[in-house]
Coordinates of C-alpha atoms in Angstrom, one line a residue:
Chain I
M10 CA 195.7 319.0 233.9
A11 CA 192.4 320.8 234.1
Q12 CA 190.3 319.9 237.1
A13 CA 186.7 318.9 236.6
G14 CA 185.5 322.2 238.3
E15 CA 187.5 324.3 235.8
D16 CA 185.8 322.7 232.8
I17 CA 184.1 325.5 230.9
K18 CA 180.9 323.4 230.6
N19 CA 180.4 323.8 234.4
Y20 CA 180.4 327.6 234.3
P21 CA 177.0 328.9 235.4
G22 CA 174.9 329.9 232.4
F23 CA 177.1 328.2 229.9
M24 CA 174.3 326.1 228.3
P25 CA 171.6 328.9 228.0
I26 CA 174.1 331.4 226.6
T27 CA 175.4 328.9 224.1
L28 CA 171.9 327.9 223.0
F29 CA 170.9 331.6 222.7
C30 CA 173.9 332.4 220.5
L31 CA 173.3 329.4 218.3
V32 CA 169.6 330.2 217.8
V33 CA 170.3 333.9 216.9
L34 CA 173.0 333.0 214.5
Y35 CA 171.6 330.0 212.8
A36 CA 167.8 330.0 213.1
P37 CA 167.3 332.5 210.3
L38 CA 169.5 330.5 208.0
L39 CA 167.6 327.3 208.9
V40 CA 164.3 328.9 208.2
V41 CA 165.4 330.0 204.8
M42 CA 166.8 326.5 204.0
I43 CA 163.7 324.7 205.2
Y44 CA 161.2 326.9 203.5
S45 CA 163.1 326.7 200.2
F46 CA 161.7 323.1 200.1
N47 CA 158.1 324.2 200.9
E48 CA 155.3 323.0 198.6
S49 CA 153.4 326.2 199.1
K50 CA 154.1 329.8 197.9
S51 CA 153.8 330.9 201.6
I52 CA 156.9 331.7 203.5
T53 CA 155.4 331.1 206.9
V54 CA 153.2 328.0 206.5
W55 CA 154.7 324.6 205.8
Q56 CA 152.7 322.6 203.3
G57 CA 154.9 319.7 202.5
L58 CA 158.3 318.9 200.9
S59 CA 158.9 319.9 197.3
F60 CA 161.8 320.8 195.0
K61 CA 159.6 323.0 192.8
W62 CA 161.3 326.3 193.7
Y63 CA 164.7 324.9 192.8
V64 CA 163.2 323.9 189.4
D65 CA 161.6 327.4 189.2
V66 CA 165.0 329.0 189.6
F67 CA 166.4 327.2 186.5
V68 CA 163.3 327.2 184.3
G69 CA 160.8 329.7 185.8
P70 CA 159.9 333.1 184.5
E71 CA 162.8 334.7 186.3
S72 CA 165.4 332.1 185.3
A73 CA 167.0 334.2 182.5
K74 CA 167.6 337.0 184.9
F75 CA 169.2 334.8 187.5
K76 CA 171.3 332.9 185.0
E77 CA 172.8 336.1 183.7
A78 CA 173.4 337.4 187.3
A79 CA 175.0 334.0 188.2
I80 CA 177.4 334.1 185.2
N81 CA 178.4 337.7 186.1
S82 CA 178.9 336.8 189.8
F83 CA 181.0 333.7 189.2
S84 CA 183.1 335.2 186.4
I85 CA 183.8 338.3 188.4
A86 CA 184.6 336.2 191.5
I87 CA 187.1 334.0 189.7
V88 CA 188.9 336.8 187.9
A89 CA 188.9 339.1 190.9
A90 CA 190.2 336.3 193.2
L91 CA 192.9 335.3 190.8
A92 CA 194.1 338.9 190.4
A93 CA 193.9 339.6 194.2
T94 CA 195.8 336.4 195.0
A95 CA 198.6 337.3 192.6
I96 CA 198.9 340.8 194.1
A97 CA 198.6 339.5 197.7
T98 CA 201.3 336.8 197.0
S99 CA 203.7 339.5 195.7
A100 CA 202.8 341.7 198.6
A101 CA 203.4 339.0 201.2
T102 CA 206.8 338.1 199.6
G103 CA 207.8 341.7 199.7
M104 CA 206.5 342.3 203.3
L105 CA 208.0 339.1 204.8
R106 CA 211.0 338.5 202.7
G107 CA 212.0 342.0 201.6
G108 CA 213.9 342.7 204.8
S109 CA 213.1 345.9 206.7
F110 CA 212.5 348.7 204.2
R111 CA 211.3 352.2 204.8
G112 CA 207.5 352.4 205.0
R113 CA 207.1 348.7 205.8
G114 CA 204.6 349.4 208.6
F115 CA 202.8 351.9 206.4
S116 CA 202.5 349.3 203.6
F117 CA 201.2 346.8 206.0
G118 CA 198.4 349.2 207.0
L119 CA 197.7 350.1 203.4
I120 CA 197.2 346.4 202.5
N121 CA 194.9 345.7 205.3
L122 CA 193.0 349.1 205.3
P123 CA 189.9 347.7 203.4
L124 CA 189.3 345.4 206.4
I125 CA 188.8 348.3 208.7
V126 CA 187.1 350.9 206.5
P127 CA 183.3 350.5 206.7
E128 CA 182.2 348.9 203.5
I129 CA 179.7 351.7 202.7
V130 CA 182.6 354.2 202.8
T131 CA 184.6 352.2 200.4
A132 CA 181.5 351.9 198.2
V133 CA 180.9 355.6 198.1
A134 CA 184.6 356.4 197.6
T135 CA 184.9 353.9 194.8
L136 CA 181.8 355.3 193.1
I137 CA 183.1 358.9 193.4
F138 CA 186.5 357.7 192.0
F139 CA 184.9 356.1 189.0
S140 CA 182.7 359.2 188.4
A141 CA 185.7 361.5 188.8
I142 CA 187.7 359.7 186.1
D143 CA 184.7 359.3 183.9
F144 CA 184.9 355.5 183.9
E145 CA 181.7 354.1 182.5
R146 CA 180.0 351.9 185.1
G147 CA 179.3 348.3 184.3
Y148 CA 181.1 344.9 184.5
L149 CA 184.6 346.4 184.5
T150 CA 183.9 348.7 187.4
I151 CA 182.6 345.9 189.5
L152 CA 185.6 343.8 188.6
V153 CA 188.1 346.5 189.5
A154 CA 186.4 347.2 192.8
H155 CA 186.3 343.5 193.7
I156 CA 190.0 343.0 193.0
A157 CA 190.7 346.0 195.3
F158 CA 188.7 344.9 198.3
C159 CA 189.7 341.2 197.9
I160 CA 193.4 341.8 198.3
P161 CA 193.5 341.9 202.1
F162 CA 191.4 338.7 202.3
A163 CA 193.8 336.9 200.0
Y164 CA 196.7 338.4 201.8
M165 CA 195.8 337.2 205.3
P166 CA 196.1 333.4 204.8
I167 CA 199.1 333.8 202.5
A168 CA 201.0 336.0 204.9
A169 CA 200.1 333.7 207.8
R170 CA 201.4 330.7 206.0
M171 CA 204.6 332.5 204.9
Q172 CA 205.3 333.6 208.5
G173 CA 205.5 330.0 209.5
I174 CA 208.1 329.3 206.8
E175 CA 211.5 329.9 208.3
D176 CA 214.0 331.6 206.0
T177 CA 216.5 328.8 206.6
Y178 CA 214.6 326.9 203.8
E179 CA 215.6 329.5 201.3
Q180 CA 219.1 329.7 202.7
A181 CA 219.4 325.9 202.4
A182 CA 218.2 326.1 198.8
M183 CA 220.8 328.8 198.1
D184 CA 223.4 326.9 199.9
L185 CA 222.7 323.9 197.6
Y186 CA 223.4 326.0 194.6
A187 CA 219.9 327.3 193.7
N188 CA 219.7 330.9 192.5
K189 CA 217.1 333.2 193.9
T190 CA 214.5 332.3 191.2
Q191 CA 215.0 328.6 191.7
A192 CA 214.8 329.0 195.5
F193 CA 211.5 330.7 195.2
R194 CA 210.1 328.4 192.5
L195 CA 211.3 325.1 194.0
V196 CA 211.1 325.7 197.7
L197 CA 209.3 328.8 198.9
F198 CA 206.4 328.7 196.4
P199 CA 205.5 325.0 197.1
L200 CA 205.6 325.7 200.8
M201 CA 203.4 328.7 200.4
L202 CA 200.9 327.0 198.1
P203 CA 198.3 325.9 200.8
G204 CA 198.2 329.6 201.9
I205 CA 197.8 330.8 198.3
V206 CA 194.9 328.3 197.6
S207 CA 193.3 329.3 200.9
G208 CA 193.7 333.0 200.0
F209 CA 192.2 332.4 196.6
I210 CA 189.1 330.7 197.9
L211 CA 188.5 333.3 200.6
A212 CA 188.8 336.1 198.1
F213 CA 186.4 334.2 195.8
I214 CA 183.8 333.9 198.5
I215 CA 184.1 337.5 199.5
S216 CA 183.7 338.6 195.9
L217 CA 180.8 336.3 195.3
D218 CA 178.9 337.5 198.4
D219 CA 179.5 341.2 198.1
F220 CA 176.5 343.4 197.9
I221 CA 177.1 346.9 199.1
I222 CA 180.1 347.9 196.9
T223 CA 178.7 346.1 193.9
N224 CA 175.4 347.8 194.2
F225 CA 177.1 351.2 194.2
V226 CA 179.5 350.7 191.3
K227 CA 177.6 348.4 189.0
G228 CA 175.5 350.9 187.1
A229 CA 172.2 350.2 185.4
G230 CA 171.6 347.1 183.4
I231 CA 174.0 344.7 185.1
E232 CA 173.3 342.5 188.1
T233 CA 175.3 340.0 190.2
L234 CA 173.5 337.4 192.2
P235 CA 173.3 339.4 195.4
T236 CA 172.0 342.5 193.7
A237 CA 169.5 340.4 191.6
I238 CA 168.2 338.8 194.8
F239 CA 167.9 342.2 196.5
G240 CA 166.0 343.5 193.4
A241 CA 163.7 340.5 193.5
V242 CA 163.0 340.8 197.2
K243 CA 161.8 344.3 196.8
Q244 CA 158.7 342.9 195.1
G245 CA 158.1 340.5 197.9
I246 CA 159.9 337.4 199.1
K247 CA 159.1 334.4 197.0
P248 CA 160.4 330.9 197.8
N249 CA 162.6 330.8 194.7
I250 CA 164.7 333.5 196.4
M251 CA 165.1 331.1 199.3
A252 CA 166.2 328.4 196.9
I253 CA 168.8 330.6 195.4
S254 CA 170.0 331.7 198.8
T255 CA 170.3 328.1 200.0
M256 CA 172.4 327.2 196.9
L257 CA 174.7 330.3 197.5
L258 CA 175.0 329.2 201.1
A259 CA 176.0 325.7 200.0
V260 CA 178.6 327.1 197.7
S261 CA 180.1 329.2 200.4
I262 CA 180.2 326.4 202.9
V263 CA 181.8 324.0 200.5
M264 CA 184.5 326.6 199.5
V265 CA 185.2 327.6 203.1
T266 CA 185.5 324.0 204.1
I267 CA 187.9 323.3 201.2
S268 CA 189.9 326.4 202.2
Y269 CA 190.1 325.2 205.8
F270 CA 191.4 321.7 204.8
V271 CA 193.8 323.0 202.2
G272 CA 195.2 325.3 204.9
K273 CA 195.8 322.4 207.2
S274 CA 197.0 319.9 204.6
G275 CA 200.3 321.5 203.9
D276 CA 203.5 319.7 204.8
K277 CA 204.4 320.3 208.4
L278 CA 206.8 323.2 208.6
K279 CA 208.0 322.7 212.1
Q280 CA 210.5 320.0 212.8
P281 CA 210.0 317.9 215.9
P282 CA 212.2 319.3 218.7
G283 CA 214.0 316.0 219.3
E284 CA 213.5 312.3 219.0
K285 CA 210.0 311.2 218.2
Chain J
M8 CA 242.5 306.2 200.8
A9 CA 245.5 308.4 200.1
I10 CA 248.4 307.4 202.3
V11 CA 250.6 310.4 201.5
E12 CA 248.7 313.5 202.3
D13 CA 249.9 317.0 202.8
R14 CA 248.6 318.1 206.1
N15 CA 249.4 321.7 205.5
I16 CA 247.2 322.7 202.6
I17 CA 245.0 325.6 203.8
A18 CA 241.3 325.0 203.0
V19 CA 239.8 328.1 204.5
D20 CA 241.8 331.2 205.3
V21 CA 240.2 334.0 207.3
Q22 CA 242.2 337.2 207.5
N23 CA 241.3 340.1 209.8
A24 CA 237.6 339.3 209.7
V25 CA 235.4 342.0 211.3
K26 CA 231.6 341.9 211.4
R27 CA 229.6 344.8 212.7
Y28 CA 225.8 345.0 213.2
G29 CA 225.1 348.7 213.6
S30 CA 227.1 349.7 216.6
F31 CA 227.6 346.1 217.8
T32 CA 230.7 344.3 216.8
A33 CA 230.1 340.6 216.5
L34 CA 233.6 339.7 215.3
K35 CA 236.7 341.7 216.3
T36 CA 239.5 341.1 213.8
I37 CA 239.6 337.3 213.6
S38 CA 242.3 335.5 211.6
L39 CA 242.6 331.8 211.4
S40 CA 243.6 329.1 208.9
I41 CA 241.7 325.9 208.6
K42 CA 243.5 323.0 207.0
D43 CA 242.3 320.7 204.3
N44 CA 240.8 317.5 205.6
E45 CA 240.6 318.8 209.1
F46 CA 237.8 318.5 211.7
F47 CA 237.8 322.0 212.9
T48 CA 235.6 323.3 215.7
L49 CA 234.5 326.8 216.6
L50 CA 233.7 326.6 220.3
G51 CA 232.3 329.2 222.6
P52 CA 229.3 330.3 224.7
S53 CA 226.2 331.7 222.9
G54 CA 226.9 335.2 221.5
C55 CA 230.6 334.7 221.1
G56 CA 230.4 335.1 217.3
K57 CA 231.0 331.5 216.3
T58 CA 227.8 331.2 214.3
T59 CA 228.4 334.6 212.7
L60 CA 231.8 333.4 211.5
L61 CA 230.3 330.2 210.2
R62 CA 227.6 332.1 208.3
I63 CA 230.3 334.4 206.9
I64 CA 232.2 331.4 205.5
G65 CA 228.9 330.0 204.1
G66 CA 228.0 333.3 202.5
F67 CA 224.9 334.1 204.5
E68 CA 226.5 337.2 206.1
E69 CA 228.8 339.7 204.6
L70 CA 232.1 340.7 206.1
S71 CA 232.4 344.3 207.3
E72 CA 236.2 344.1 206.9
G73 CA 238.8 341.5 206.0
A74 CA 239.1 338.6 203.6
I75 CA 238.2 334.9 203.2
S76 CA 239.7 332.6 200.8
L77 CA 238.9 329.0 199.9
F78 CA 242.0 327.0 198.6
G79 CA 243.5 330.3 197.7
D80 CA 240.5 331.8 195.9
E81 CA 238.9 334.9 197.4
I82 CA 235.3 334.2 198.2
A83 CA 234.1 337.0 200.4
K84 CA 232.0 338.6 197.7
L85 CA 230.4 335.4 196.4
P86 CA 226.8 334.5 197.2
P87 CA 226.2 331.1 198.9
N88 CA 225.1 329.4 195.7
K89 CA 228.5 330.2 194.1
R90 CA 230.6 328.7 196.9
P91 CA 231.5 325.0 196.9
I92 CA 230.7 324.9 200.6
N93 CA 227.6 323.3 202.0
T94 CA 225.9 323.7 205.4
V95 CA 224.1 321.4 207.9
F96 CA 221.7 323.8 209.5
Q97 CA 220.9 323.8 213.2
N98 CA 217.2 323.0 212.5
Y99 CA 218.2 320.9 209.5
A100 CA 216.0 322.9 207.1
L101 CA 215.0 319.8 205.2
F102 CA 212.5 320.7 202.5
P103 CA 209.2 319.4 204.0
H104 CA 207.5 319.0 200.6
M105 CA 210.1 316.8 199.1
T106 CA 211.0 313.1 199.9
I107 CA 214.3 312.3 201.5
E108 CA 215.7 311.3 198.2
E109 CA 214.6 314.5 196.5
N110 CA 216.1 316.5 199.3
V111 CA 219.5 314.8 198.8
M112 CA 219.2 315.1 195.0
F113 CA 218.5 318.9 195.2
G114 CA 222.0 320.2 195.4
V115 CA 223.4 317.9 192.8
E116 CA 220.7 318.9 190.3
M117 CA 221.1 322.6 191.1
R118 CA 224.8 322.3 190.5
G119 CA 224.0 321.1 187.0
G120 CA 224.0 317.4 187.5
S121 CA 221.6 315.2 185.5
K122 CA 218.7 313.5 187.3
A123 CA 220.3 310.1 186.9
E124 CA 223.6 311.5 188.3
A125 CA 221.7 313.1 191.2
R126 CA 219.8 309.9 191.9
Q127 CA 223.1 307.9 191.9
R128 CA 224.7 310.3 194.3
A129 CA 221.7 310.4 196.6
S130 CA 221.7 306.6 196.9
E131 CA 225.4 306.7 197.7
M132 CA 224.9 309.3 200.4
L133 CA 221.9 307.7 201.9
D134 CA 223.9 304.5 202.0
L135 CA 226.7 306.4 203.9
V136 CA 224.3 307.6 206.5
Q137 CA 222.4 304.3 206.6
L138 CA 219.0 305.6 205.6
T139 CA 218.5 303.9 202.2
Q140 CA 215.2 302.4 203.2
F141 CA 213.7 305.8 204.0
A142 CA 214.4 307.3 200.6
S143 CA 210.8 307.8 199.6
R144 CA 209.5 309.1 203.0
K145 CA 208.9 312.8 203.8
P146 CA 211.1 314.5 206.4
S147 CA 208.3 314.8 209.0
Q148 CA 208.0 311.0 209.1
L149 CA 211.6 310.6 210.4
S150 CA 212.9 311.0 213.9
G151 CA 215.2 313.9 214.9
G152 CA 218.3 311.7 214.6
Q153 CA 217.3 310.5 211.2
Q154 CA 216.5 314.0 210.0
Q155 CA 219.9 315.1 211.1
R156 CA 221.6 312.4 209.0
V157 CA 219.5 313.3 206.0
A158 CA 220.7 316.9 206.4
L159 CA 224.3 315.6 206.4
A160 CA 223.7 313.4 203.3
R161 CA 222.1 316.4 201.5
A162 CA 225.0 318.7 202.3
L163 CA 227.6 316.1 201.3
A164 CA 225.9 315.0 198.0
P165 CA 227.1 317.9 195.8
E166 CA 230.7 317.1 196.9
P167 CA 231.5 320.4 198.6
K168 CA 235.1 321.3 199.4
V169 CA 234.2 322.3 202.9
L170 CA 231.2 321.3 205.1
L171 CA 229.8 323.7 207.7
L172 CA 227.9 322.3 210.7
D173 CA 225.9 324.7 212.9
E174 CA 225.3 323.0 216.2
P175 CA 223.8 320.0 214.4
L176 CA 223.6 317.8 217.5
S177 CA 221.9 320.3 219.8
A178 CA 218.3 319.1 219.1
L179 CA 219.1 315.5 219.9
D180 CA 218.8 313.8 223.2
L181 CA 222.0 312.9 225.2
K182 CA 222.5 309.2 224.2
L183 CA 221.9 309.9 220.5
R184 CA 224.2 313.0 220.6
Q185 CA 227.0 310.9 222.0
A186 CA 226.5 308.2 219.4
M187 CA 226.4 310.8 216.6
R188 CA 229.8 312.3 217.7
Y189 CA 231.6 309.2 216.6
E190 CA 229.5 308.8 213.5
L191 CA 230.2 312.4 212.4
K192 CA 233.9 311.9 212.9
E193 CA 233.7 308.6 210.9
I194 CA 231.8 310.3 208.1
Q195 CA 234.3 313.1 208.0
R196 CA 237.1 310.6 207.6
K197 CA 235.3 308.8 204.8
A198 CA 234.3 312.0 203.0
G199 CA 237.9 313.3 203.2
I200 CA 237.0 316.9 203.3
T201 CA 237.2 319.8 205.8
F202 CA 234.4 319.9 208.4
I203 CA 233.9 323.2 210.3
F204 CA 231.8 322.5 213.3
V205 CA 230.1 325.0 215.6
T206 CA 229.2 324.1 219.1
H207 CA 228.9 325.5 222.7
D208 CA 229.4 322.0 224.1
Q209 CA 233.1 321.6 225.1
E210 CA 232.8 317.9 225.5
E211 CA 231.6 317.6 221.9
A212 CA 234.5 319.8 220.8
L213 CA 237.1 317.8 222.7
T214 CA 235.9 314.4 221.5
M215 CA 235.6 315.2 217.7
S216 CA 238.0 317.9 216.7
D217 CA 241.4 317.8 215.2
R218 CA 241.8 321.5 216.2
I219 CA 239.5 323.8 218.2
A220 CA 239.2 327.6 218.1
V221 CA 237.8 328.8 221.4
M222 CA 236.0 332.1 221.0
S223 CA 234.5 334.6 223.4
S224 CA 232.8 338.0 222.8
G225 CA 233.9 338.1 219.2
E226 CA 237.5 337.3 219.8
L227 CA 239.6 334.2 219.3
Q228 CA 240.9 333.1 222.7
Q229 CA 243.0 330.1 221.8
L230 CA 243.5 327.8 218.8
G231 CA 244.9 324.4 219.3
T232 CA 244.4 320.6 219.6
A233 CA 242.0 319.3 222.2
R234 CA 245.0 318.4 224.4
E235 CA 246.6 321.8 224.1
I236 CA 243.5 323.6 225.0
Y237 CA 242.6 321.4 227.9
E238 CA 246.1 321.1 229.4
S239 CA 247.7 324.4 228.4
P240 CA 244.9 327.0 228.4
H241 CA 246.2 330.5 227.5
N242 CA 243.9 332.5 229.7
T243 CA 241.3 332.4 232.5
F244 CA 238.4 332.2 230.0
V245 CA 239.7 329.1 228.2
A246 CA 240.7 327.4 231.5
D247 CA 237.3 328.0 233.0
F248 CA 235.2 327.3 229.8
I249 CA 236.9 324.0 228.9
G250 CA 236.3 321.3 231.5
E251 CA 236.3 321.8 235.3
T252 CA 239.2 323.6 237.0
N253 CA 240.4 325.2 240.2
L254 CA 241.0 328.8 239.4
L255 CA 243.2 330.4 242.2
E256 CA 244.3 333.9 242.5
V257 CA 248.1 334.0 243.1
S258 CA 250.9 336.5 243.1
V259 CA 254.3 335.6 241.6
D260 CA 257.2 335.9 244.0
A261 CA 260.2 334.7 242.1
L262 CA 261.3 333.3 238.7
S263 CA 264.2 331.0 238.2
G264 CA 265.2 328.5 235.6
G265 CA 261.8 328.4 233.9
S266 CA 259.9 327.9 237.1
A267 CA 257.8 330.5 238.9
T268 CA 257.3 330.5 242.7
C269 CA 253.8 331.8 243.6
H270 CA 251.8 332.1 246.7
L271 CA 248.1 332.3 247.4
G272 CA 246.1 333.4 250.4
G273 CA 247.0 331.7 253.8
G274 CA 250.7 331.6 253.0
H275 CA 250.5 328.6 250.7
E276 CA 253.3 328.3 248.2
L277 CA 253.3 326.7 244.8
I278 CA 255.9 326.2 242.1
C279 CA 254.8 326.0 238.5
D280 CA 256.2 326.5 234.9
E281 CA 257.0 330.0 233.9
V282 CA 254.6 331.6 231.4
K283 CA 255.4 334.3 228.9
G284 CA 254.0 337.7 230.0
V285 CA 253.9 336.9 233.7
G286 CA 256.6 338.6 235.7
V287 CA 257.6 338.9 239.3
G288 CA 254.9 340.7 241.4
A289 CA 252.2 339.9 238.9
K290 CA 248.8 339.1 240.4
V291 CA 247.3 336.4 238.1
H292 CA 245.2 333.3 238.0
L293 CA 246.4 329.8 238.2
S294 CA 244.5 326.8 236.9
I295 CA 244.7 323.3 238.3
R296 CA 242.5 320.5 237.0
P297 CA 240.7 318.6 239.8
E298 CA 241.8 315.1 238.5
R299 CA 245.5 316.1 238.8
L300 CA 245.3 316.6 242.5
T301 CA 245.6 313.9 245.2
L302 CA 244.9 313.9 248.9
S303 CA 247.0 312.5 251.7
D304 CA 247.2 312.9 255.5
T305 CA 250.9 313.7 255.6
P306 CA 252.6 316.4 253.5
M307 CA 254.3 315.0 250.4
E308 CA 257.3 316.1 248.4
G309 CA 256.7 319.1 246.2
A310 CA 253.6 321.3 246.5
S311 CA 251.5 320.2 249.4
L312 CA 248.8 322.5 250.7
S313 CA 247.1 321.9 254.1
G314 CA 243.4 322.1 254.5
V315 CA 240.2 320.5 255.8
V316 CA 237.7 318.3 253.9
R317 CA 234.3 320.0 253.6
D318 CA 232.4 317.4 251.7
N319 CA 232.6 314.4 249.4
I320 CA 230.3 314.3 246.3
Y321 CA 229.7 311.0 244.5
I322 CA 229.4 311.6 240.8
G323 CA 229.5 308.1 239.3
T324 CA 232.9 307.8 237.7
D325 CA 234.6 309.9 240.3
I326 CA 234.3 311.2 243.8
Q327 CA 234.7 314.9 244.1
T328 CA 236.2 316.2 247.4
I329 CA 235.9 319.8 248.4
V330 CA 238.7 321.1 250.6
D331 CA 238.9 324.4 252.4
L332 CA 242.6 325.3 252.4
N333 CA 243.7 326.7 255.7
E334 CA 243.0 330.5 255.6
G335 CA 242.9 330.1 251.8
P336 CA 240.5 329.4 249.0
Q337 CA 238.4 326.3 248.3
M338 CA 239.7 323.5 246.0
V339 CA 238.0 320.6 244.2
I340 CA 239.8 317.3 244.0
R341 CA 238.6 314.5 241.8
T342 CA 239.4 310.9 242.6
S343 CA 238.6 308.2 240.1
N344 CA 236.4 305.5 241.5
S345 CA 238.3 302.8 239.6
D346 CA 241.4 303.2 241.8
R347 CA 239.6 303.7 245.0
G348 CA 241.4 300.6 246.4
N349 CA 244.7 302.4 246.8
K350 CA 243.3 305.9 247.5
R351 CA 241.7 306.9 250.8
I352 CA 238.4 308.8 251.0
F353 CA 238.7 311.4 253.8
E354 CA 235.6 312.0 255.8
P355 CA 234.3 315.6 256.2
R356 CA 236.2 317.8 258.8
S357 CA 239.3 315.6 258.6
P358 CA 242.6 317.5 258.0
V359 CA 244.3 316.7 254.7
F360 CA 247.1 317.8 252.4
V361 CA 246.3 318.6 248.8
N362 CA 249.2 317.4 246.5
M363 CA 249.8 318.1 242.9
E364 CA 252.1 316.5 240.4
K365 CA 254.7 318.7 238.7
G366 CA 253.3 320.6 235.8
A367 CA 249.7 320.3 237.0
A368 CA 249.4 323.9 237.9
R369 CA 249.3 326.4 235.1
L370 CA 249.7 330.1 235.3
L371 CA 247.3 332.1 233.1
A372 CA 248.4 335.4 231.4
D373 CA 245.0 337.0 232.0

């Protein structure tokens, strides 16, 4: 048992460091959230509570632009996340249930490479690739790029879940007269499902929030929410931007929370070691 | 229950089975025949190949060489789902996303049974293992012992011809493990099929099995009933692995009329039954079970070895006395506490004679 003196709270400087980190991380977000409810057009002076900037987002002069960007963002995020999840599920099954094949380590690196490569490099490379094959830039280029960089994010929770599933479950299914397809469909897939849902949500959020790659490959005349916000900010920060940002933040928080609970909700995979 | 039963139908026949993993040989040419309706145990220390053999019979590993047949049909090339053999896995491997009933129904349905048939069979099996009231629970809501019984019910439900059990009791605590031994044996009797049981626990093997195959480093050491293996071990490994024994180095002086005269260090002489493969002049081991030795303060007829008591150890049912033979090795003698009235306990440092009944000492070929 830990002694009172070893409690991390008693380390010198624990409170100041904690507070400093929390302020640096969250104060900017808080400012944005608070001022999105400001009555005034000012972004520094508080003049009372109001929802008018939220109304402005939906019916104001820029609403058409934002609506189109939102539709693009959400449709791309859903399709990209679905595709990335399907690819990541197959990849995880191959990597973790395919036995040891040649180039297994290499494949693992390949799947996770986008996590390590600086996003700007991926962005430039993707742009060069699309130019090289003469692919007209627009909705499709954004979608293809998003599918590609979402795969490792979908792969991580799926592989983590799968690693916890001992292969005796599939052996037991086979032992009980299930063929390979039935063993996957009736036993392995349901056990993997929390990881798959988690992976889908993570990929969805990553796609929804992406700015750098999208900005490079999107071409003229099409915007997603992040690029639309960036474009609007260039003409000066208005509180309606803060309102949109706050709503995006809310969507992200809700999705990540769902992902967390889905990941935890799955049926316990480990058996108790003995009598409970 | 059938009164007339042929005890000699072979359920599983393993011929010259060899299993190699790269340069490592896990099974070195094993042949054995397991009879129908038999409780058969593969016993040995970890790494002896017993689980490998079980997994080969189940279809989870492929043989490198050799053949296996099930009631005469060659099965070595069949995948697990094509073999009428089911397994109780060491960690049970109950499907955590299904209820207990769904777990038990799984095999029946996969084998082509209707849902109603599977449900009927599941209720029979849960009744057999006394878990009917838990049918709608999930495996994680059950205790280890209950999960173990579900695994048994699930494996029995599709009516396999042979049931494989891979150390199914090892995750349970001692009391439950002992209770489950009798229950398993009872269930095997009721099911009327062959059970092949893998364990490293010799007590488990002795109490449950009709026959035991003792294995070590990929080889079959001895095959026989519990009594044969305990009382007539073939070699040093079996004598040492099964139960407690005094292993003494001896040399054989003379053979006559089925008896061998041997001596051990310090000039002590012993007479025991002759064993095939042990000739005059051979330096071999001799095994004597501690409970077949008695102590006295005067030499008795037959083999009587002189020594000095080193210590007495109280172990509940028995008292274990350690005796240093004069200029010879140490021996352990077990005296049951129930007949302490007519047996003396000798204090440490007192001189004694160690006596053995005829046939207690057994020469070992290697």
